[in-house]
mmCIF file of C-alpha atoms in Angstrom:
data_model
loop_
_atom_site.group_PDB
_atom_site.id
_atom_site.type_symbol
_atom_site.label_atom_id
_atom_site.label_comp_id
_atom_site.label_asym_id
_atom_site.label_seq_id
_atom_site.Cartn_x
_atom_site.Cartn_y
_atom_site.Cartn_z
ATOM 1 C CA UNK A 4 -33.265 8.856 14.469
ATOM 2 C CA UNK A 5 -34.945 5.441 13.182
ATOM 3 C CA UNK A 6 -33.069 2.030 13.510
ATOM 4 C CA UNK A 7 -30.916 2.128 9.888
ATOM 5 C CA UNK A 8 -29.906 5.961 10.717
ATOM 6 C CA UNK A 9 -28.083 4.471 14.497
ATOM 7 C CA UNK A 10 -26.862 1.997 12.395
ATOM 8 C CA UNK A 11 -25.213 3.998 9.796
ATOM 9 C CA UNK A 12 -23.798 6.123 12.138
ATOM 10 C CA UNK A 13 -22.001 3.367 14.311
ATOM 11 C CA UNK A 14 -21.261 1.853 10.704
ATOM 12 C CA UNK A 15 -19.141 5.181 10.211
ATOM 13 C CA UNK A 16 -17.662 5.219 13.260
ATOM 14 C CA UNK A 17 -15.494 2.371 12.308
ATOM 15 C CA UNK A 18 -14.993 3.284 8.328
ATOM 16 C CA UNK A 19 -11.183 4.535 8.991
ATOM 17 C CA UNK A 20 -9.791 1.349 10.403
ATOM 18 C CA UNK A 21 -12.420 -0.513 7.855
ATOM 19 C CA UNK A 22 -10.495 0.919 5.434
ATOM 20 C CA UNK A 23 -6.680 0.592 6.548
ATOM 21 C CA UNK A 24 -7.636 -2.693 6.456
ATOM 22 C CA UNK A 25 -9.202 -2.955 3.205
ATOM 23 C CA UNK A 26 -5.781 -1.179 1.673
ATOM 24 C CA UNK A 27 -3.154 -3.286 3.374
ATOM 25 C CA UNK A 28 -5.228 -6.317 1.947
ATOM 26 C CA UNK A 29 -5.742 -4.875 -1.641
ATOM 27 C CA UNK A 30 -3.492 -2.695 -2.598
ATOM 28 C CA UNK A 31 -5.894 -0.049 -3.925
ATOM 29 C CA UNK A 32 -7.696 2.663 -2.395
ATOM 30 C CA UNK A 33 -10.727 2.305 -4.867
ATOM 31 C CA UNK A 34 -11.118 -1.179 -4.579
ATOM 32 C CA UNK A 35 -10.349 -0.685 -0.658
ATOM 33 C CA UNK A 36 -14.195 1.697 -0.712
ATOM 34 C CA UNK A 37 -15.682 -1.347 -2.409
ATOM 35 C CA UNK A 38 -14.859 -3.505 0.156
ATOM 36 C CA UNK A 39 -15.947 -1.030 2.595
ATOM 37 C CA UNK A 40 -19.407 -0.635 1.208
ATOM 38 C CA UNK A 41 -19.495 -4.358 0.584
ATOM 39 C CA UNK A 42 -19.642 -4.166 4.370
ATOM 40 C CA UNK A 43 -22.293 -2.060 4.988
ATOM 41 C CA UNK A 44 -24.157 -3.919 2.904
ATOM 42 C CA UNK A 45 -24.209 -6.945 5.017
ATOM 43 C CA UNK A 46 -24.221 -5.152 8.107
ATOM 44 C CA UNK A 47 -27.761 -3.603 6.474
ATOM 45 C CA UNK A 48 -28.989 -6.988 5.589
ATOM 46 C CA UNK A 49 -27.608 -8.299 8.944
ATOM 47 C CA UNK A 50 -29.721 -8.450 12.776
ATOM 48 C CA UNK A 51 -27.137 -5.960 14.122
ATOM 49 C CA UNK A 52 -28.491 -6.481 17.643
ATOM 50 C CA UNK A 53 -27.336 -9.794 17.611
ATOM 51 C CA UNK A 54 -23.882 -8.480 16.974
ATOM 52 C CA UNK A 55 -21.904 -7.793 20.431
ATOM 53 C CA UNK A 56 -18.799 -6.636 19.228
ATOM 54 C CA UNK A 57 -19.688 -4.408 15.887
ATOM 55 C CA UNK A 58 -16.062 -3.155 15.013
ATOM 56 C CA UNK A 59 -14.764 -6.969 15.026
ATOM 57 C CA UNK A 60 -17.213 -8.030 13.680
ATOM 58 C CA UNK A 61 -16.889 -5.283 10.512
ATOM 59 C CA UNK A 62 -13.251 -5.730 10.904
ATOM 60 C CA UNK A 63 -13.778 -9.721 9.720
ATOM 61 C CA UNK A 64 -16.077 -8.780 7.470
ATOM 62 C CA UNK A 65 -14.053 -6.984 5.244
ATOM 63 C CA UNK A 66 -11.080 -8.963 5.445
ATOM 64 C CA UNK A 67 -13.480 -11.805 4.271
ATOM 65 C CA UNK A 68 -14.491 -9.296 1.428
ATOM 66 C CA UNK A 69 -11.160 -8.368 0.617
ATOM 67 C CA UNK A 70 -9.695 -12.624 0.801
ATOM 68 C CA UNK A 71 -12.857 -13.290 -1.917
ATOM 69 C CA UNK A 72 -11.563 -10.213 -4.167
ATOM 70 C CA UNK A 73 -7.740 -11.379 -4.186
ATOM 71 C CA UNK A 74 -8.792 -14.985 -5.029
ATOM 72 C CA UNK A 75 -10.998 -13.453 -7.858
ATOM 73 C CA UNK A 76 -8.250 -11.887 -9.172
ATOM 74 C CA UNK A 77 -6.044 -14.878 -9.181
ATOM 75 C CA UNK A 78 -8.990 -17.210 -10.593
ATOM 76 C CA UNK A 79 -9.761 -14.405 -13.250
ATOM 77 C CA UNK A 80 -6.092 -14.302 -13.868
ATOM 78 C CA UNK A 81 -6.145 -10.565 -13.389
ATOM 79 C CA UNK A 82 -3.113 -10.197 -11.638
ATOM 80 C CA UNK A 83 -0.526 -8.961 -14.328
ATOM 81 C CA UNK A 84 2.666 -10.713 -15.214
ATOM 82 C CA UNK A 85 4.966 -7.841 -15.222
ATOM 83 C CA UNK A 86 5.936 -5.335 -12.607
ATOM 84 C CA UNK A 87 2.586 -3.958 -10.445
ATOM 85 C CA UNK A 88 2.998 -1.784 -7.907
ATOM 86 C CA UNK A 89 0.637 -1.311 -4.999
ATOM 87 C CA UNK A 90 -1.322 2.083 -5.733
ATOM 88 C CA UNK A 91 0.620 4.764 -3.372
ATOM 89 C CA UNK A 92 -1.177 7.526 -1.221
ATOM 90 C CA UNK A 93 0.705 11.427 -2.335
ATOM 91 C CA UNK A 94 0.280 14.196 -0.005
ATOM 92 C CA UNK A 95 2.265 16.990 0.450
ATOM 93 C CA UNK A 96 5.802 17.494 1.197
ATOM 94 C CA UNK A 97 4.727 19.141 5.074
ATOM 95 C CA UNK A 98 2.645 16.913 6.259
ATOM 96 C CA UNK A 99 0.298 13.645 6.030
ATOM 97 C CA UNK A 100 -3.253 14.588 4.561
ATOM 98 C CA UNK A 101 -5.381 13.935 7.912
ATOM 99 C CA UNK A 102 -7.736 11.592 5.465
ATOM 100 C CA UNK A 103 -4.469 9.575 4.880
ATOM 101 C CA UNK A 104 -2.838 9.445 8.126
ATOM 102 C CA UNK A 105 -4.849 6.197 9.974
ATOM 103 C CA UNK A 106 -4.428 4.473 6.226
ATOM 104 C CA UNK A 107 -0.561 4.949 7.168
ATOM 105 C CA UNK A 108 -0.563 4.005 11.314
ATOM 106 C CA UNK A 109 1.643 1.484 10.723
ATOM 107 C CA UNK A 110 4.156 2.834 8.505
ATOM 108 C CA UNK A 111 2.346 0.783 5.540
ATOM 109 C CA UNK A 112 5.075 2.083 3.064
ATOM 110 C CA UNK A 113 5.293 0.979 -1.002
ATOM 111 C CA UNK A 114 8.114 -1.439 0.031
ATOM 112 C CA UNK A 115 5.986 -3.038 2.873
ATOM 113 C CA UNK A 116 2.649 -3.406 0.131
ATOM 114 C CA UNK A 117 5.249 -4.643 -2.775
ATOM 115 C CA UNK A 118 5.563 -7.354 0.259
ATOM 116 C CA UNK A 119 2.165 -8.171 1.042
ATOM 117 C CA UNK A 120 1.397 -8.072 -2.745
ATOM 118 C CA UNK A 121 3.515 -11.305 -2.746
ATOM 119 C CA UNK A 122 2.077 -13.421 -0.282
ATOM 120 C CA UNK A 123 -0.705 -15.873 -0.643
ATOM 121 C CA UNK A 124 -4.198 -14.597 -0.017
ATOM 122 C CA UNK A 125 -4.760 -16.511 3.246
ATOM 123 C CA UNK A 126 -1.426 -15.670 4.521
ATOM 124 C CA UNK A 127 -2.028 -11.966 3.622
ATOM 125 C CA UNK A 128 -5.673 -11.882 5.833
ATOM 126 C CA UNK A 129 -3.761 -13.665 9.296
ATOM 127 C CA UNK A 130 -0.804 -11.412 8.594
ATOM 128 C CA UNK A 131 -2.716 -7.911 8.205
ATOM 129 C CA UNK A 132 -5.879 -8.931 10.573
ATOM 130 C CA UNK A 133 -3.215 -10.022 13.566
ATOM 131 C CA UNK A 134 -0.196 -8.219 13.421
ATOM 132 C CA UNK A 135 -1.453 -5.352 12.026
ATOM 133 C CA UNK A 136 -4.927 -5.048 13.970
ATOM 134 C CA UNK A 137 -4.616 -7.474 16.844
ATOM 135 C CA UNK A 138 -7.724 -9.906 16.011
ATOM 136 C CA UNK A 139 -7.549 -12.953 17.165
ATOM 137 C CA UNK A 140 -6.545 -15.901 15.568
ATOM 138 C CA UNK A 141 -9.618 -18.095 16.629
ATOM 139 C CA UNK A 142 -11.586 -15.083 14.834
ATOM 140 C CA UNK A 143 -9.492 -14.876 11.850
ATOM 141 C CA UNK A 144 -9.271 -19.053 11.587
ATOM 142 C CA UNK A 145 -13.353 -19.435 10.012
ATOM 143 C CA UNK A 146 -12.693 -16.360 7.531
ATOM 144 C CA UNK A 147 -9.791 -18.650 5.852
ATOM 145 C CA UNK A 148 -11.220 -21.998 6.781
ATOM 146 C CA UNK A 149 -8.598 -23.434 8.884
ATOM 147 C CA UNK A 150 -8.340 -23.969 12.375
ATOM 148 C CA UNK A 151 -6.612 -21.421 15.031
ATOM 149 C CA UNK A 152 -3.414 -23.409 14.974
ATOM 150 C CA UNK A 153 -3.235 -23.597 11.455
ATOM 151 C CA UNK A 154 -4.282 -19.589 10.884
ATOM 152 C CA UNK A 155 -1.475 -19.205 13.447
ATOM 153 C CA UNK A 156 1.000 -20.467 11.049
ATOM 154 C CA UNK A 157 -0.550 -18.598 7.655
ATOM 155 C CA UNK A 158 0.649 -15.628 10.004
ATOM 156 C CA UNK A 159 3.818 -17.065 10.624
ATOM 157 C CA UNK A 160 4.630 -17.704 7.406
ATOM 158 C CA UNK A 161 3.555 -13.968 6.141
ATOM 159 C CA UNK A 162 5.794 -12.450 8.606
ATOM 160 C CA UNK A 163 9.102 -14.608 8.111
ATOM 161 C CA UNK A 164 8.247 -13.408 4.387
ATOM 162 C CA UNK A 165 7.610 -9.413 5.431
ATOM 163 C CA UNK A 166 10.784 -9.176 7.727
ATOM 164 C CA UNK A 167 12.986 -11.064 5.288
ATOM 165 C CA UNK A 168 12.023 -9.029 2.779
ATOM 166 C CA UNK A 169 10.421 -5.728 3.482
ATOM 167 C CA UNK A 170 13.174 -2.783 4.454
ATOM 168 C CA UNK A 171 12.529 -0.937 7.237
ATOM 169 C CA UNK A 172 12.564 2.795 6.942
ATOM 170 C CA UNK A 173 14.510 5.272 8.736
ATOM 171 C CA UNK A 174 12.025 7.572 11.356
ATOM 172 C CA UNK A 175 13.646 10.530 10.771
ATOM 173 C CA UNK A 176 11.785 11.992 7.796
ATOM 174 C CA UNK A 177 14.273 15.009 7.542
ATOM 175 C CA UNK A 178 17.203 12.927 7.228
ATOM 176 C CA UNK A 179 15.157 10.914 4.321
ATOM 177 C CA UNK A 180 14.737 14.095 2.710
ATOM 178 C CA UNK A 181 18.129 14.892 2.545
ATOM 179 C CA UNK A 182 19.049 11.205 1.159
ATOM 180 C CA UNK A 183 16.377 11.423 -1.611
ATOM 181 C CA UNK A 184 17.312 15.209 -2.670
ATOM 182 C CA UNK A 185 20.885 14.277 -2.757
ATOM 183 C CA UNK A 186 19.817 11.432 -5.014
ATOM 184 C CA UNK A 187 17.803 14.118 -7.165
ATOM 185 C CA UNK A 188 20.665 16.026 -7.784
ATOM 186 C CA UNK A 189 23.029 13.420 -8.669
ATOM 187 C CA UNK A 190 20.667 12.392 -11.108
ATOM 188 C CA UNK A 191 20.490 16.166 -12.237
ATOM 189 C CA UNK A 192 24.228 16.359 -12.683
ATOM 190 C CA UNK A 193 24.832 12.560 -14.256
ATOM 191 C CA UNK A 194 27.530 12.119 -11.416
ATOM 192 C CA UNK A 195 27.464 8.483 -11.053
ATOM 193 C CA UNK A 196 29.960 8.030 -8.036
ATOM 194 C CA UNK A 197 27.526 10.066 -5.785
ATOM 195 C CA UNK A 198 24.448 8.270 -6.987
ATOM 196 C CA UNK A 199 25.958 5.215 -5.887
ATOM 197 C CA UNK A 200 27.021 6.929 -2.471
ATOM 198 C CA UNK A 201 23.560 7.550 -1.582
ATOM 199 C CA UNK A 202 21.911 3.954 -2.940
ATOM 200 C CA UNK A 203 22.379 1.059 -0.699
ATOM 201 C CA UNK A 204 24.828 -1.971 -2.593
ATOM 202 C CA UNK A 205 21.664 -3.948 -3.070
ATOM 203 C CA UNK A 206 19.119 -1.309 -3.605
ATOM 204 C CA UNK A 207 16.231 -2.266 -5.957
ATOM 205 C CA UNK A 208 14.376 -0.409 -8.415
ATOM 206 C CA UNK A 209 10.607 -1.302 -9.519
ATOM 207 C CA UNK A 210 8.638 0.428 -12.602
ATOM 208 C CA UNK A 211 5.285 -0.055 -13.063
ATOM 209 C CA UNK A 212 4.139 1.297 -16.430
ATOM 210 C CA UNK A 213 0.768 -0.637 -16.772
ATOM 211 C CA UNK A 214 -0.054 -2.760 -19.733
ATOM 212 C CA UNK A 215 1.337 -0.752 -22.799
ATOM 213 C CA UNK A 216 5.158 -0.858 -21.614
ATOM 214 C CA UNK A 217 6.864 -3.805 -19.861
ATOM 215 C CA UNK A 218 7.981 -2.553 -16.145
ATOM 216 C CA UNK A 219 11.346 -3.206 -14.931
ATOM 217 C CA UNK A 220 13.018 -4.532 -11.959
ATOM 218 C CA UNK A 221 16.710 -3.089 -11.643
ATOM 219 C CA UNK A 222 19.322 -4.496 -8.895
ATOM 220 C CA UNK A 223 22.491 -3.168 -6.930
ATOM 221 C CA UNK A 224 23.920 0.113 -6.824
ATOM 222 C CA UNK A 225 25.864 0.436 -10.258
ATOM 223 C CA UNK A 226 22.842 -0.527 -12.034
ATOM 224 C CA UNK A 227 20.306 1.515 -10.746
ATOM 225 C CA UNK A 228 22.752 4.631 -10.594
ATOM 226 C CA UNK A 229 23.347 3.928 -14.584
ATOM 227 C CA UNK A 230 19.480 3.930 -14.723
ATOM 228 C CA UNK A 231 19.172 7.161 -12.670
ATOM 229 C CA UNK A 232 21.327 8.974 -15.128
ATOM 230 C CA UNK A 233 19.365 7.098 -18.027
ATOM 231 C CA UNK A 234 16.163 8.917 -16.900
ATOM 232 C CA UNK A 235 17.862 12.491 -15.380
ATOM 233 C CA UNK A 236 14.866 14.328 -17.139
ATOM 234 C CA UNK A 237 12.597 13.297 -14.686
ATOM 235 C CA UNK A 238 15.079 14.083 -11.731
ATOM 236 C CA UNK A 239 14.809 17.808 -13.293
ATOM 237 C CA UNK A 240 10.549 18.227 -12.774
ATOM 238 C CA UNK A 241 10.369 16.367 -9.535
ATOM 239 C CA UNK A 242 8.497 17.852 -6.874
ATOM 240 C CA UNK A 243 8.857 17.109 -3.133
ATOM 241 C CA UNK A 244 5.759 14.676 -1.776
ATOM 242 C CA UNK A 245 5.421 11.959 0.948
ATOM 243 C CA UNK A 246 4.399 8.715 -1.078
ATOM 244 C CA UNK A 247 3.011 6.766 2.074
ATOM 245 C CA UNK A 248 4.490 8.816 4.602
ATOM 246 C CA UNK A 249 7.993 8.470 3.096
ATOM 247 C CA UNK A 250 10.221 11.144 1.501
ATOM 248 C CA UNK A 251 9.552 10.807 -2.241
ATOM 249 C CA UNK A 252 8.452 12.922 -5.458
ATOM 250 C CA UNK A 253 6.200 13.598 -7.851
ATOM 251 C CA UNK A 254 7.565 14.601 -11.521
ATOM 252 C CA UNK A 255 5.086 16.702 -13.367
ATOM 253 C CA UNK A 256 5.498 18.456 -16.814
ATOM 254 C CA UNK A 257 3.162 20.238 -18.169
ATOM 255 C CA UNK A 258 0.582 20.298 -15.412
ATOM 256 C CA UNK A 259 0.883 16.211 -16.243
ATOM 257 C CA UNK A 260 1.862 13.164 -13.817
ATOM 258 C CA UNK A 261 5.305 11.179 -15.496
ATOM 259 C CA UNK A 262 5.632 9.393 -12.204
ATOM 260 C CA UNK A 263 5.388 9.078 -8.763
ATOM 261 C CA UNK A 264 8.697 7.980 -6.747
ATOM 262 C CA UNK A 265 8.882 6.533 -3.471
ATOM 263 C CA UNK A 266 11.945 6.137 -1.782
ATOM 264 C CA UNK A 267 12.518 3.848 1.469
ATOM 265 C CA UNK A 268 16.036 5.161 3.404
ATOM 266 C CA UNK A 269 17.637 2.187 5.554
ATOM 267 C CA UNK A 270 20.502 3.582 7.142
ATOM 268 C CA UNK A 271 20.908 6.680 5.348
ATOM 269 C CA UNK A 272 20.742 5.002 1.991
ATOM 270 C CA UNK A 273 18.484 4.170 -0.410
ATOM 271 C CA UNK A 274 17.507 0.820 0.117
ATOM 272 C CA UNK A 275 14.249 0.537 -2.553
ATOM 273 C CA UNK A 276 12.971 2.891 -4.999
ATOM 274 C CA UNK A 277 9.757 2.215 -6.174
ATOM 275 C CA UNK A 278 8.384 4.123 -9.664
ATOM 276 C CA UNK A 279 4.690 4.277 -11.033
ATOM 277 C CA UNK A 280 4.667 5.611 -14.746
ATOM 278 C CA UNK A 281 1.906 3.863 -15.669
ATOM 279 C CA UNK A 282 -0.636 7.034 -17.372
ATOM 280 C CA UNK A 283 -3.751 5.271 -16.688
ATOM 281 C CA UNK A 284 -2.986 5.006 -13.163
ATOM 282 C CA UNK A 285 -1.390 8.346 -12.783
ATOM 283 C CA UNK A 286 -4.387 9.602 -13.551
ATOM 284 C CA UNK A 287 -6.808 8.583 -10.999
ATOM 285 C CA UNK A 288 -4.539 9.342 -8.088
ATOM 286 C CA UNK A 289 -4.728 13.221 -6.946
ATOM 287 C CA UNK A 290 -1.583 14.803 -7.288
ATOM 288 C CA UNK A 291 -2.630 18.518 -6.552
ATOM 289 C CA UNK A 292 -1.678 18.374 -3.089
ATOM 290 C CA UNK A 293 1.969 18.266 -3.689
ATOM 291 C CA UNK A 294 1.726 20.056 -6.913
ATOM 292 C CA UNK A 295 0.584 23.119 -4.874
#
């Protein structure tokens, strides 16, 4: 094996977390691989033996990668006005996909992502490079050009934002199944009272329908129970999925996506629903897992 073979190969070693981190920063699986190989690249061009610590030192790497990528988007203006939704990871109803389950370690559901999706780009790196993967801040401080202290409080910041904001899920994933199915069939039946049993008084509903149709942002129970009924059609070609290791659904017809659902249950109600509709989208995401 010559030098850049050992090199790949330790290079792979670490791809898995490499890329949990690339998706909690981004958003996006595909753009979560560029940032990846955007790695490698400098790791090729890099003197690797002067590297001690190779996984940290990846680990910065692509959270540098993936800060330079969110500011593009914002000096590009590519970020979109309306309702965008993190892209979700589908696998089937049973059980995590094993290629999905490290991208998930931390319970990284929609709602969590709709979070981080808010936050500033610096605040985003400390947030997801310290809580999430325990690097330190004097490590994390050159990436964003501020000084330990003052990376310190980027983090600070971020997670004041996160817990104020981001529901936390029920563990039980049996009990969320029976929350979101008894949601389903409320829907099905256009029984309003128990739709607004199951949703939590100040539930909120996203759409994301990508740049053809405005998305929508829906508040409290009565509304997004009235909304529910609105769109009972879908209700009736759902299929059972975990949409980032949380109960949710995919509604096919016609061996086509409409939308995939994810649900997050806070004490045994629906606390967020968040809905991707958006075709274009739809598309690139594999849905045969839970369509099987």
């Amino acid at each position: 094996m010559d030098d850049h073979d050992f090199l790949a190969e330790r290079f792979e070693a670490h791809r898995t977390q490499l890329r949990a981190v690339a998706y909690r920063m981004l958003g996006s699986l595909s753009e979560a691989d560029d940032a990846v190989q955007e790695a490698w690249l400098r790791l090729s061009r890099s003197d690797s033996d002067g590297i001690n610590n190779l996984g940290g030192w990846l680990t910065t790497v692509v959270g540098r990668v993936c800060l330079d990528m969110l500011r593009s988007r914002t000096s590009r203006r590519e970020e979109p006005m309306d309702v965008h939704l993190p892209e979700p990871i589908v696998s089937s109803a049973g059980t995590v996909d094993p290629e999905h389950r490290a991208l998930l370690a931390d319970s990284v559901g929609l709602a969590l992502l709709v979070v981080l999706e808010t936050l500033a780009p610096a605040e985003r790196l400390a947030f997801v490079l310290h809580d999430m993967f325990g690097v330190p801040f004097d490590e994390i401080a050159p990436v964003v050009g501020r000084t330990p202290a003052a990376t310190r409080q980027l983090a600070s910041r971020a997670r004041r934002r996160v817990r104020g904001s981001a529901p936390v899920p029920d563990p039980d994933l049996d009990r969320q199944r029976v929350v979101v199915d008894a949601f389903l069939t409320a829907a099905r039946g256009g029984d309003f009272e128990a739709l607004v049993t199951v949703l939590a008084p100040d539930v909120v509903a996203r759409s994301d329908s990508g740049t053809l149709r405005p998305g929508s942002v829906v508040r409290g129970a009565a509304a997004v129970a009235a909304q529910a009924i609105t769109y009972a059609h879908l209700a009736e070609v759902a299929r059972p999925a975990l949409v980032n290791g949380a109960a949710g659904v995919v509604e096919m017809a016609g061996g086509q996506p409409l939308a995939v659902m994810a649900f997050t249950v806070t004490g045994g109600r629906i606390a967020e629903i968040n809905i991707l509709t958006d075709p274009e989208r739809l598309d690139r995401l594999d849905l045969t897992v839970p369509d099987a």
